[in-house]
Short mmCIF file of C-alpha atoms in Angstrom, two decimals:
data_model
loop_
_atom_site.label_atom_id
_atom_site.label_comp_id
_atom_site.label_asym_id
_atom_site.label_seq_id
_atom_site.Cartn_x
_atom_site.Cartn_y
_atom_site.Cartn_z
CA UNK A 26 119.69 49.61 237.01
CA UNK A 27 117.37 52.18 238.79
CA UNK A 28 116.07 55.00 236.91
CA UNK A 29 116.02 58.06 239.34
CA UNK A 30 113.34 59.81 237.36
CA UNK A 31 111.06 56.94 238.14
CA UNK A 32 111.29 57.97 241.96
CA UNK A 33 110.53 61.69 241.20
CA UNK A 34 106.96 63.05 241.17
CA UNK A 35 105.47 66.01 239.40
CA UNK A 36 104.91 67.11 235.97
CA UNK A 37 108.22 68.82 235.39
CA UNK A 38 110.13 65.63 236.57
CA UNK A 39 108.10 63.76 234.16
CA UNK A 40 108.67 66.03 231.33
CA UNK A 41 112.28 65.79 232.05
CA UNK A 42 112.54 62.11 232.21
CA UNK A 43 110.70 62.02 229.04
CA UNK A 44 112.86 64.40 227.42
CA UNK A 45 115.84 62.17 228.41
CA UNK A 46 114.12 59.09 226.83
CA UNK A 47 113.20 60.77 223.56
CA UNK A 48 115.34 62.75 221.05
CA UNK A 49 114.89 66.42 221.15
CA UNK A 50 113.69 68.28 218.25
CA UNK A 51 112.37 71.93 218.35
CA UNK A 52 113.49 75.36 217.43
CA UNK A 53 115.01 76.51 220.84
CA UNK A 54 113.25 75.19 223.62
CA UNK A 55 112.07 71.76 224.81
CA UNK A 56 109.89 69.40 222.45
CA UNK A 57 107.63 69.24 225.35
CA UNK A 58 104.97 71.88 225.82
CA UNK A 59 102.20 72.03 228.43
CA UNK A 60 99.15 74.26 227.41
CA UNK A 61 95.80 74.89 229.00
CA UNK A 62 92.55 76.35 228.68
CA UNK A 63 89.40 77.15 230.62
CA UNK A 64 86.31 79.13 231.45
CA UNK A 65 84.87 80.36 234.67
CA UNK A 66 81.03 81.01 233.73
CA UNK A 67 78.01 82.10 235.45
CA UNK A 68 74.50 82.06 234.03
CA UNK A 69 71.03 82.48 234.98
CA UNK A 70 67.54 82.06 233.24
CA UNK A 71 64.36 84.43 234.01
CA UNK A 72 62.06 81.37 233.71
CA UNK A 73 62.18 78.90 236.55
CA UNK A 74 59.72 76.55 234.98
CA UNK A 75 62.87 74.88 233.04
CA UNK A 76 66.58 74.56 233.55
CA UNK A 77 68.57 75.91 230.46
CA UNK A 78 71.32 73.55 229.50
CA UNK A 79 74.51 74.04 227.22
CA UNK A 80 74.00 70.67 225.43
CA UNK A 81 72.24 67.44 225.99
CA UNK A 82 75.01 65.71 227.72
CA UNK A 83 74.20 67.94 230.88
CA UNK A 84 71.80 66.41 233.44
CA UNK A 85 71.04 70.00 234.97
CA UNK A 86 71.00 73.43 233.99
CA UNK A 87 70.37 77.00 235.16
CA UNK A 88 67.10 78.48 236.17
CA UNK A 89 66.52 81.60 238.23
CA UNK A 90 69.44 81.56 240.35
CA UNK A 91 73.14 82.14 238.94
CA UNK A 92 75.10 79.04 238.69
CA UNK A 93 78.44 78.19 237.14
CA UNK A 94 77.80 74.44 236.17
CA UNK A 95 77.11 74.67 232.51
CA UNK A 96 80.03 76.83 231.15
CA UNK A 97 82.62 76.40 233.83
CA UNK A 98 85.37 74.10 232.51
CA UNK A 99 89.35 73.57 232.20
CA UNK A 100 91.49 71.59 230.13
CA UNK A 101 95.07 70.53 230.03
CA UNK A 102 97.27 69.62 226.94
CA UNK A 103 100.54 68.14 226.65
CA UNK A 104 102.49 68.24 223.19
CA UNK A 105 105.51 66.15 222.43
CA UNK A 106 107.21 66.95 219.16
CA UNK A 107 109.10 63.61 218.37
CA UNK A 108 110.66 64.72 215.22
CA UNK A 109 109.88 67.07 212.24
CA UNK A 110 106.77 65.07 211.15
CA UNK A 111 105.50 63.40 214.33
CA UNK A 112 103.73 64.99 217.23
CA UNK A 113 102.01 63.41 220.28
CA UNK A 114 99.11 65.26 221.94
CA UNK A 115 97.41 64.39 225.05
CA UNK A 116 94.45 66.38 226.47
CA UNK A 117 92.15 66.07 229.30
CA UNK A 118 88.96 68.32 230.21
CA UNK A 119 87.03 68.66 233.37
CA UNK A 120 83.50 69.79 232.47
CA UNK A 121 79.95 69.31 233.88
CA UNK A 122 79.09 65.72 232.48
CA UNK A 123 76.18 63.34 232.28
CA UNK A 124 76.63 62.03 235.60
CA UNK A 125 76.72 65.51 237.40
CA UNK A 126 80.20 65.69 238.12
CA UNK A 127 83.27 67.41 236.69
CA UNK A 128 85.31 64.28 236.50
CA UNK A 129 88.17 64.90 234.01
CA UNK A 130 87.87 63.14 230.55
CA UNK A 131 90.68 62.17 228.17
CA UNK A 132 89.69 64.13 225.17
CA UNK A 133 92.87 63.66 223.00
CA UNK A 134 95.45 60.93 223.06
CA UNK A 135 96.73 60.95 219.44
CA UNK A 136 99.79 60.84 217.12
CA UNK A 137 99.77 63.40 214.41
CA UNK A 138 101.98 62.54 211.42
CA UNK A 139 102.73 65.19 208.64
CA UNK A 140 103.14 62.90 205.49
CA UNK A 141 103.89 66.21 203.48
CA UNK A 142 102.93 69.76 203.77
CA UNK A 143 99.64 69.12 202.11
CA UNK A 144 98.76 65.74 203.95
CA UNK A 145 98.48 64.87 207.69
CA UNK A 146 97.17 61.88 209.46
CA UNK A 147 95.99 61.68 213.06
CA UNK A 148 95.39 58.33 214.89
CA UNK A 149 94.21 57.76 218.28
CA UNK A 150 91.67 59.80 220.22
CA UNK A 151 91.09 62.74 218.08
CA UNK A 152 88.60 65.76 218.13
CA UNK A 153 85.43 65.41 216.09
CA UNK A 154 84.38 68.44 213.94
CA UNK A 155 80.68 67.33 213.34
CA UNK A 156 79.75 70.90 212.98
CA UNK A 157 82.13 73.69 211.88
CA UNK A 158 84.69 74.22 214.77
CA UNK A 159 82.86 72.10 217.18
CA UNK A 160 86.24 70.29 217.86
CA UNK A 161 87.18 73.26 219.84
CA UNK A 162 83.86 74.13 221.38
CA UNK A 163 85.22 73.84 224.87
CA UNK A 164 87.84 76.54 224.07
CA UNK A 165 85.75 79.69 224.89
CA UNK A 166 88.83 81.98 224.31
CA UNK A 167 88.65 80.77 220.56
CA UNK A 168 85.46 82.27 219.68
CA UNK A 169 83.19 85.35 220.40
CA UNK A 170 80.16 84.10 222.44
CA UNK A 171 80.05 82.73 225.93
CA UNK A 172 79.11 79.39 224.42
CA UNK A 173 78.71 77.71 221.08
CA UNK A 174 75.07 78.58 219.82
CA UNK A 175 72.86 76.23 221.82
CA UNK A 176 70.04 75.94 219.04
CA UNK A 177 72.76 74.92 216.69
CA UNK A 178 75.31 73.04 218.56
CA UNK A 179 73.35 71.71 221.68
CA UNK A 180 72.01 68.63 220.40
CA UNK A 181 75.31 67.21 219.22
CA UNK A 182 77.48 66.57 221.91
CA UNK A 183 80.16 64.64 220.28
CA UNK A 184 83.66 65.96 220.92
CA UNK A 185 86.07 63.20 220.33
CA UNK A 186 86.46 59.65 218.93
CA UNK A 187 88.93 56.71 218.63
CA UNK A 188 89.99 56.58 215.15
CA UNK A 189 92.13 57.72 212.21
CA UNK A 190 91.64 60.93 210.39
CA UNK A 191 93.42 62.07 206.94
CA UNK A 192 93.56 65.82 206.04
CA UNK A 193 94.65 67.04 202.74
CA UNK A 194 94.82 70.30 201.20
CA UNK A 195 95.84 71.96 197.99
CA UNK A 196 96.39 75.54 196.88
CA UNK A 197 93.79 76.88 194.42
CA UNK A 198 93.41 80.35 193.05
CA UNK A 199 95.31 81.97 195.83
CA UNK A 200 92.99 80.18 198.34
CA UNK A 201 93.33 76.58 199.85
CA UNK A 202 90.93 73.55 199.13
CA UNK A 203 90.86 71.24 201.99
CA UNK A 204 89.22 67.93 202.38
CA UNK A 205 89.09 65.84 205.73
CA UNK A 206 87.97 62.42 206.53
CA UNK A 207 87.74 60.61 209.98
CA UNK A 208 86.62 57.20 210.75
CA UNK A 209 86.18 55.91 214.35
CA UNK A 210 84.27 54.96 217.33
CA UNK A 211 82.55 57.46 219.65
CA UNK A 212 83.11 57.25 223.37
CA UNK A 213 80.87 59.88 225.07
CA UNK A 214 78.16 58.40 227.25
CA UNK A 215 74.72 59.66 227.72
CA UNK A 216 71.89 57.97 229.27
CA UNK A 217 69.09 59.00 226.83
CA UNK A 218 70.90 59.04 223.66
CA UNK A 219 73.16 56.07 223.23
CA UNK A 220 75.93 57.59 220.98
CA UNK A 221 78.87 56.03 222.69
CA UNK A 222 80.59 53.03 221.10
CA UNK A 223 79.01 53.83 217.76
CA UNK A 224 80.88 53.88 214.41
CA UNK A 225 81.35 57.42 213.24
CA UNK A 226 82.27 58.68 209.97
CA UNK A 227 83.02 62.27 209.33
CA UNK A 228 84.11 64.21 206.10
CA UNK A 229 84.33 67.71 205.06
CA UNK A 230 85.52 69.81 202.19
CA UNK A 231 86.18 73.52 202.53
CA UNK A 232 87.83 76.50 200.79
CA UNK A 233 89.42 79.28 202.32
CA UNK A 234 90.66 82.47 200.61
CA UNK A 235 91.66 85.78 202.25
CA UNK A 236 88.97 86.71 204.82
CA UNK A 237 86.49 84.01 203.81
CA UNK A 238 86.00 80.26 204.68
CA UNK A 239 83.39 78.00 203.43
CA UNK A 240 82.81 74.49 204.58
CA UNK A 241 80.37 71.40 204.01
CA UNK A 242 80.57 68.76 206.73
CA UNK A 243 78.93 65.28 206.66
CA UNK A 244 78.79 62.99 209.43
CA UNK A 245 77.06 59.79 210.34
CA UNK A 246 76.94 57.78 213.40
CA UNK A 247 75.73 54.08 213.37
CA UNK A 248 74.46 53.44 216.80
CA UNK A 249 75.77 50.45 218.55
CA UNK A 250 73.82 50.37 221.76
CA UNK A 251 70.11 50.24 222.52
CA UNK A 252 70.41 52.87 225.31
CA UNK A 253 69.80 52.50 229.00
CA UNK A 254 66.62 54.42 229.00
CA UNK A 255 65.15 53.32 225.64
CA UNK A 256 65.94 49.54 225.69
CA UNK A 257 63.54 48.68 228.37
CA UNK A 258 60.66 50.45 226.54
CA UNK A 259 61.51 48.67 223.21
CA UNK A 260 61.52 45.33 225.11
CA UNK A 261 58.08 46.14 226.60
CA UNK A 262 56.73 47.07 223.16
CA UNK A 263 58.12 43.78 222.04
CA UNK A 264 56.49 41.76 224.72
CA UNK A 265 53.18 43.54 224.17
CA UNK A 266 53.34 42.53 220.62
CA UNK A 267 53.76 46.12 219.35
CA UNK A 268 56.52 45.03 216.96
CA UNK A 269 56.50 47.91 214.57
CA UNK A 270 56.81 50.53 217.48
CA UNK A 271 59.31 48.29 219.13
CA UNK A 272 61.44 48.31 215.91
CA UNK A 273 61.31 52.15 215.78
CA UNK A 274 62.87 52.29 219.23
CA UNK A 275 65.52 49.58 218.50
CA UNK A 276 68.38 51.85 218.05
CA UNK A 277 70.98 49.28 217.54
CA UNK A 278 72.44 49.70 213.87
CA UNK A 279 70.34 52.79 213.10
CA UNK A 280 72.22 55.68 211.43
CA UNK A 281 71.96 59.26 212.33
CA UNK A 282 73.07 61.66 209.56
CA UNK A 283 74.47 65.10 209.96
CA UNK A 284 74.73 67.68 207.05
CA UNK A 285 75.88 71.13 207.50
CA UNK A 286 77.10 74.15 205.48
CA UNK A 287 79.20 76.97 207.00
CA UNK A 288 80.52 80.35 206.07
CA UNK A 289 82.78 82.68 208.02
CA UNK A 290 84.09 86.05 207.23
CA UNK A 291 86.86 87.76 209.17
CA UNK A 292 88.47 90.86 208.17
CA UNK A 293 90.10 91.80 211.56
CA UNK A 294 87.43 94.41 212.14
CA UNK A 295 84.12 92.40 211.24
CA UNK A 296 83.84 88.65 212.05
CA UNK A 297 80.58 87.17 210.63
CA UNK A 298 79.53 83.34 210.74
CA UNK A 299 76.41 81.65 209.18
CA UNK A 300 75.61 78.14 209.21
CA UNK A 301 72.77 75.63 208.42
CA UNK A 302 72.56 72.01 209.65
CA UNK A 303 70.38 69.10 209.15
CA UNK A 304 70.11 66.11 211.48
CA UNK A 305 68.19 63.11 210.13
CA UNK A 306 67.60 60.07 212.67
CA UNK A 307 66.48 56.69 211.16
CA UNK A 308 64.75 55.80 214.30
CA UNK A 309 62.42 57.27 217.00
CA UNK A 310 64.34 60.62 217.55
CA UNK A 311 62.81 63.67 215.61
CA UNK A 312 64.70 65.06 212.90
CA UNK A 313 66.09 68.60 213.17
CA UNK A 314 66.88 71.58 211.14
CA UNK A 315 68.69 74.65 212.55
CA UNK A 316 70.71 77.71 211.44
CA UNK A 317 72.42 80.53 212.96
CA UNK A 318 74.05 83.93 212.16
CA UNK A 319 76.52 85.83 214.25
CA UNK A 320 78.17 89.12 213.69
CA UNK A 321 80.74 90.96 215.76
CA UNK A 322 82.62 94.27 215.39
CA UNK A 323 85.96 94.93 216.93
CA UNK A 324 86.54 98.30 218.51
CA UNK A 325 90.02 98.14 220.23
CA UNK A 326 89.88 95.41 222.78
CA UNK A 327 86.02 95.46 222.74
CA UNK A 328 84.02 93.27 220.37
CA UNK A 329 80.20 93.58 220.57
CA UNK A 330 78.25 90.82 218.70
CA UNK A 331 74.76 90.00 217.81
CA UNK A 332 73.44 86.81 216.46
CA UNK A 333 70.10 84.97 215.69
CA UNK A 334 69.36 81.38 215.52
CA UNK A 335 66.41 78.98 214.85
CA UNK A 336 65.73 75.31 215.37
CA UNK A 337 62.90 73.22 214.31
CA UNK A 338 62.23 69.53 214.91
CA UNK A 339 59.94 67.24 212.82
CA UNK A 340 57.72 65.01 214.78
CA UNK A 341 57.31 61.24 214.03
CA UNK A 342 54.29 59.28 214.57
CA UNK A 343 54.85 56.04 216.11
CA UNK A 344 51.61 54.42 217.08
CA UNK A 345 51.98 51.44 219.38
CA UNK A 346 48.72 49.91 218.49
CA UNK A 347 48.30 48.64 222.05
CA UNK A 348 45.27 49.83 224.43
CA UNK A 349 45.78 53.15 226.07
CA UNK A 350 44.42 51.75 229.39
CA UNK A 351 46.23 49.91 232.16
CA UNK A 352 48.52 47.92 232.18
CA UNK A 353 49.59 49.40 228.93
CA UNK A 354 49.32 53.20 230.00
CA UNK A 355 52.82 53.48 231.25
CA UNK A 356 54.14 51.92 228.06
CA UNK A 357 52.39 54.22 225.87
CA UNK A 358 53.44 57.14 228.10
CA UNK A 359 57.05 56.12 227.89
CA UNK A 360 56.73 55.90 224.01
CA UNK A 361 55.27 59.35 223.95
CA UNK A 362 57.85 60.78 226.26
CA UNK A 363 60.48 59.60 223.82
CA UNK A 364 58.94 60.69 220.68
CA UNK A 365 58.29 63.97 222.15
CA UNK A 366 61.96 65.01 222.67
CA UNK A 367 62.19 68.06 220.36
CA UNK A 368 63.15 71.74 220.00
CA UNK A 369 61.41 74.44 218.38
CA UNK A 370 62.44 77.97 218.97
CA UNK A 371 64.48 81.02 218.17
CA UNK A 372 67.23 82.91 219.92
CA UNK A 373 68.43 86.48 219.55
CA UNK A 374 71.91 86.79 221.20
CA UNK A 375 73.49 90.20 222.22
CA UNK A 376 76.65 90.26 223.97
CA UNK A 377 80.30 91.60 224.18
CA UNK A 378 83.79 90.17 224.39
CA UNK A 379 86.38 92.09 226.01
CA UNK A 380 90.22 91.16 225.33
CA UNK A 381 91.26 93.17 228.55
CA UNK A 382 94.58 91.19 228.95
CA UNK A 383 96.90 88.84 227.05
CA UNK A 384 95.14 85.34 226.62
CA UNK A 385 92.22 86.37 228.89
CA UNK A 386 88.92 87.52 227.82
CA UNK A 387 85.65 88.67 229.54
CA UNK A 388 82.32 88.13 227.92
CA UNK A 389 78.88 89.09 228.83
CA UNK A 390 75.71 87.74 226.77
CA UNK A 391 72.01 87.91 226.95
CA UNK A 392 70.04 85.37 224.97
CA UNK A 393 66.30 86.02 224.50
CA UNK A 394 64.76 82.55 223.59
CA UNK A 395 61.23 82.29 222.30
CA UNK A 396 59.26 81.34 219.28
CA UNK A 397 58.39 78.01 218.16
CA UNK A 398 55.53 75.81 219.75
CA UNK A 399 56.47 76.67 223.37
CA UNK A 400 56.96 73.20 224.28
CA UNK A 401 60.74 72.74 223.68
CA UNK A 402 62.23 70.00 225.94
CA UNK A 403 65.25 68.73 224.20
CA UNK A 404 67.62 71.44 225.58
CA UNK A 405 66.05 71.96 228.96
CA UNK A 406 65.95 70.02 232.12
CA UNK A 407 63.47 69.68 235.21
CA UNK A 408 60.61 71.03 233.15
CA UNK A 409 57.62 72.11 235.23
CA UNK A 410 54.10 72.41 234.16
CA UNK A 411 53.56 75.86 232.62
CA UNK A 412 56.81 75.93 230.58
CA UNK A 413 56.20 78.05 227.70
CA UNK A 414 59.50 77.81 225.94
CA UNK A 415 60.37 81.45 226.57
CA UNK A 416 63.26 82.59 228.75
CA UNK A 417 66.18 85.02 228.92
CA UNK A 418 69.29 83.66 229.65
CA UNK A 419 72.15 85.98 231.10
CA UNK A 420 75.54 84.99 231.14
CA UNK A 421 79.17 86.01 232.13
CA UNK A 422 82.37 84.21 231.31
CA UNK A 423 86.02 84.57 231.87
CA UNK A 424 88.05 82.55 229.20
CA UNK A 425 91.82 81.98 229.41
CA UNK A 426 94.43 80.01 227.74
CA UNK A 427 98.15 79.45 228.66
CA UNK B 7 111.85 135.51 206.32
CA UNK B 8 108.83 133.58 205.26
CA UNK B 9 110.35 132.72 201.86
CA UNK B 10 113.31 131.24 203.75
CA UNK B 11 111.10 129.18 206.08
CA UNK B 12 108.93 127.64 203.34
CA UNK B 13 111.66 125.30 202.07
CA UNK B 14 112.72 124.42 205.47
CA UNK B 15 109.21 123.60 206.38
CA UNK B 16 108.77 121.41 203.06
CA UNK B 17 111.90 119.60 203.99
CA UNK B 18 110.49 118.97 207.52
CA UNK B 19 107.23 117.71 206.06
CA UNK B 20 108.97 115.42 203.50
CA UNK B 21 110.98 113.95 206.34
CA UNK B 22 108.02 113.51 208.40
CA UNK B 23 106.16 111.59 205.74
CA UNK B 24 109.32 109.62 204.77
CA UNK B 25 109.62 108.39 208.38
CA UNK B 26 106.01 107.66 208.91
CA UNK B 27 106.00 105.42 205.69
CA UNK B 28 109.14 103.46 206.77
CA UNK B 29 107.45 103.03 210.41
CA UNK B 30 104.66 101.22 208.88
CA UNK B 31 106.70 99.02 206.52
CA UNK B 32 107.88 95.46 207.00
CA UNK B 33 109.55 92.92 204.78
CA UNK B 34 108.78 89.33 204.70
CA UNK B 35 112.37 87.58 204.37
CA UNK B 36 113.46 84.17 202.94
CA UNK B 37 116.72 82.41 202.73
CA UNK B 38 118.69 83.73 199.82
CA UNK B 39 119.17 80.06 198.72
CA UNK B 40 115.46 79.41 198.95
CA UNK B 41 114.85 79.84 195.23
CA UNK B 42 111.99 82.20 196.09
CA UNK B 43 112.32 85.70 194.67
CA UNK B 44 108.76 86.79 195.61
CA UNK B 45 105.78 85.90 197.66
CA UNK B 46 102.23 87.35 197.27
CA UNK B 47 100.37 88.58 200.20
CA UNK B 48 97.86 85.54 199.87
CA UNK B 49 101.03 83.19 199.97
CA UNK B 50 102.29 84.86 203.07
CA UNK B 51 98.96 84.55 204.64
CA UNK B 52 98.42 80.86 203.86
CA UNK B 53 101.83 80.15 205.31
CA UNK B 54 101.71 82.25 208.43
CA UNK B 55 98.08 81.33 209.32
CA UNK B 56 98.71 77.67 208.62
CA UNK B 57 96.50 77.01 205.68
CA UNK B 58 99.11 75.93 203.43
CA UNK B 59 102.81 75.95 204.23
CA UNK B 60 104.40 75.75 200.83
CA UNK B 61 106.47 78.08 198.52
CA UNK B 62 105.06 78.41 195.01
CA UNK B 63 107.51 75.76 193.79
CA UNK B 64 105.70 73.35 196.30
CA UNK B 65 108.83 73.10 198.72
CA UNK B 66 107.94 73.33 202.34
CA UNK B 67 107.77 76.50 203.94
CA UNK B 68 108.29 77.03 207.81
CA UNK B 69 107.20 80.42 209.24
CA UNK B 70 109.07 81.75 212.19
CA UNK B 71 107.55 84.34 214.40
CA UNK B 72 108.63 86.95 216.80
CA UNK B 73 107.64 86.59 220.56
CA UNK B 74 104.34 87.63 222.03
CA UNK B 75 104.32 91.26 222.77
CA UNK B 76 106.96 92.26 220.23
CA UNK B 77 105.89 95.51 218.43
CA UNK B 78 107.20 94.36 215.05
CA UNK B 79 105.01 91.17 215.39
CA UNK B 80 101.90 93.25 216.25
CA UNK B 81 102.71 95.24 213.09
CA UNK B 82 103.28 92.44 210.85
CA UNK B 83 99.78 90.76 211.82
CA UNK B 84 98.03 94.21 211.56
CA UNK B 85 99.46 94.76 208.02
CA UNK B 86 99.04 91.10 206.87
CA UNK B 87 95.40 90.36 208.02
CA UNK B 88 94.35 93.49 210.11
CA UNK B 89 94.39 91.54 213.17
CA UNK B 90 95.83 92.37 216.67
CA UNK B 91 97.82 89.86 218.90
CA UNK B 92 94.81 89.02 220.97
CA UNK B 93 92.88 88.01 217.78
CA UNK B 94 95.87 85.91 216.62
CA UNK B 95 95.97 84.20 220.06
CA UNK B 96 92.39 83.34 219.83
CA UNK B 97 92.80 82.21 216.23
CA UNK B 98 95.70 79.87 217.21
CA UNK B 99 93.95 78.50 220.36
CA UNK B 100 91.36 76.85 218.29
CA UNK B 101 93.90 74.96 216.11
CA UNK B 102 96.31 74.07 219.05
CA UNK B 103 93.58 72.51 221.42
CA UNK B 104 91.83 70.80 218.38
CA UNK B 105 95.18 69.16 217.90
CA UNK B 106 95.69 70.24 214.08
CA UNK B 107 97.83 72.92 212.68
CA UNK B 108 100.71 74.24 215.03
CA UNK B 109 101.35 78.21 215.13
CA UNK B 110 104.61 79.30 213.59
CA UNK B 111 107.74 78.56 215.56
CA UNK B 112 108.57 81.33 217.89
CA UNK B 113 112.03 83.05 217.85
CA UNK B 114 113.15 85.06 220.82
CA UNK B 115 114.22 88.27 218.95
CA UNK B 116 114.77 89.76 215.60
CA UNK B 117 118.33 88.52 215.75
CA UNK B 118 117.21 85.05 216.10
CA UNK B 119 114.90 85.31 213.22
CA UNK B 120 117.60 86.44 210.88
CA UNK B 121 119.84 83.68 212.16
CA UNK B 122 117.09 81.04 211.64
CA UNK B 123 116.19 82.24 208.22
CA UNK B 124 119.54 82.48 207.12
CA UNK B 125 120.30 78.87 208.04
CA UNK B 126 117.14 77.34 206.98
CA UNK B 127 116.14 77.34 203.31
CA UNK B 128 112.51 76.66 204.17
CA UNK B 129 112.23 79.29 206.73
CA UNK B 130 110.04 82.50 206.33
CA UNK B 131 110.36 85.49 208.70
CA UNK B 132 109.67 89.21 208.97
CA UNK B 133 111.67 92.27 209.80
CA UNK B 134 111.22 95.97 210.09
CA UNK B 135 113.40 97.89 207.86
CA UNK B 136 115.79 97.04 204.89
CA UNK B 137 117.44 93.92 204.46
CA UNK B 138 121.28 94.34 204.48
CA UNK B 139 122.20 90.60 205.02
CA UNK B 140 123.26 88.57 201.90
CA UNK B 141 122.07 85.38 203.45
CA UNK B 142 118.54 86.57 203.33
CA UNK B 143 116.35 88.03 200.77
CA UNK B 144 113.09 90.31 200.99
CA UNK B 145 110.29 88.35 199.35
CA UNK B 146 107.35 90.89 199.95
CA UNK B 147 106.92 94.39 201.52
CA UNK B 148 103.91 94.93 203.69
CA UNK B 149 102.86 98.69 203.97
#
């Protein structure tokens, strides 16, 4: 027997065919929903000695010319409510990736099962909340600023993983105490930082009451790969007899640990967020401490906001013990290059969000970046001699959901 | 003449204030067979914002919303959490695209809300004005 639906093309036919195959359960409309989000963003920096990036997955950034690459993105999500307790979710996002393209990525492909009103499970490709709200960092419409604070979120570009998650909450003193645990494998590729195919453990505990929310989050990633850029350096050190240094660059099996504490206050007029974070790398990469504060006040459709953030890296000494002259000079230089990845600085953010029509906002923002040692290179690309770590980034963004 | 006008003016003012009070008042409704006689503001916030969808007895609670753009819906969220509908849309966009908590199911009209709540013991809705239907019960008044 031929299924007529298999001969049709287009999303509506697909939805209709699937609806015929699965039992419908929903209040009123179809159990299928198709939703989307996106941002059309433009940004430029006043300092052309380095390109400013949104996070370390991006191969290029913005300098003195206006560019849309770092913030422009689009996502599409399909939900199917199978029954009272079970929902299937598939999501794809097109954003500026490590390879310089906007090739869409499968960012969600999961089944959510509500065991009870207090406990749910998710299995499949799920969002990863390594820092508070980082699982929705691509949904610009959901937050005040043009992009999540780069000092704080920029060095952790982990957005999804394949695994299983459990979330449990219990009412407590008019508020809600919530715990979450996720175990899985990361999938996002980066040339310099081999996070993909690594074992990931995330856990969090939080308490929400009235206008307040407090969260503590812990995550750890056990690296599975040596890294395309770092493995040859480690191999060279091994061949040169610099075993201790080679071990420091052998990332396989090393563990990165992430701790953060966050507080949010939102009374409808004021929205205030503050968070502190610590990243500890077991091997060569520098440890990092960062914090940010953001406050916005709503005046009708307009919400001006101001924020301040700071990030500090702690340098690690990895002596190779091999001569600095040829033929080892390039090896020493490579080690110095890797150990020098760091971020030191502060950012003052001023901007406004305008909710000028339903499900659409327009944002303007200026980031005054400076402080630190003036040699930050982790969150910049194409750094030229003379880079002093100071720049002003101007951004415009139009966010939408549907 | 003035003495005759004063009672008239007082009556007019009393009418004005009584109407303005009612215009800013909503009732949160539950099914009459739900076993719920009262909900606190915090409990209603937890149910409608997806933090904890349970009645005080521990039974599941299912919130039902009015459609986007409905003035009663706007008043409900203004009175409940001092947020407008754009803020609520931003709030839910985070959960929807994170794939976690779903927003309340959406009715097409106030009549649909009454119909749904009266036929589902776990449902929680809201209405403007007094409750005159024996199948539903007011659990909280928001002013």
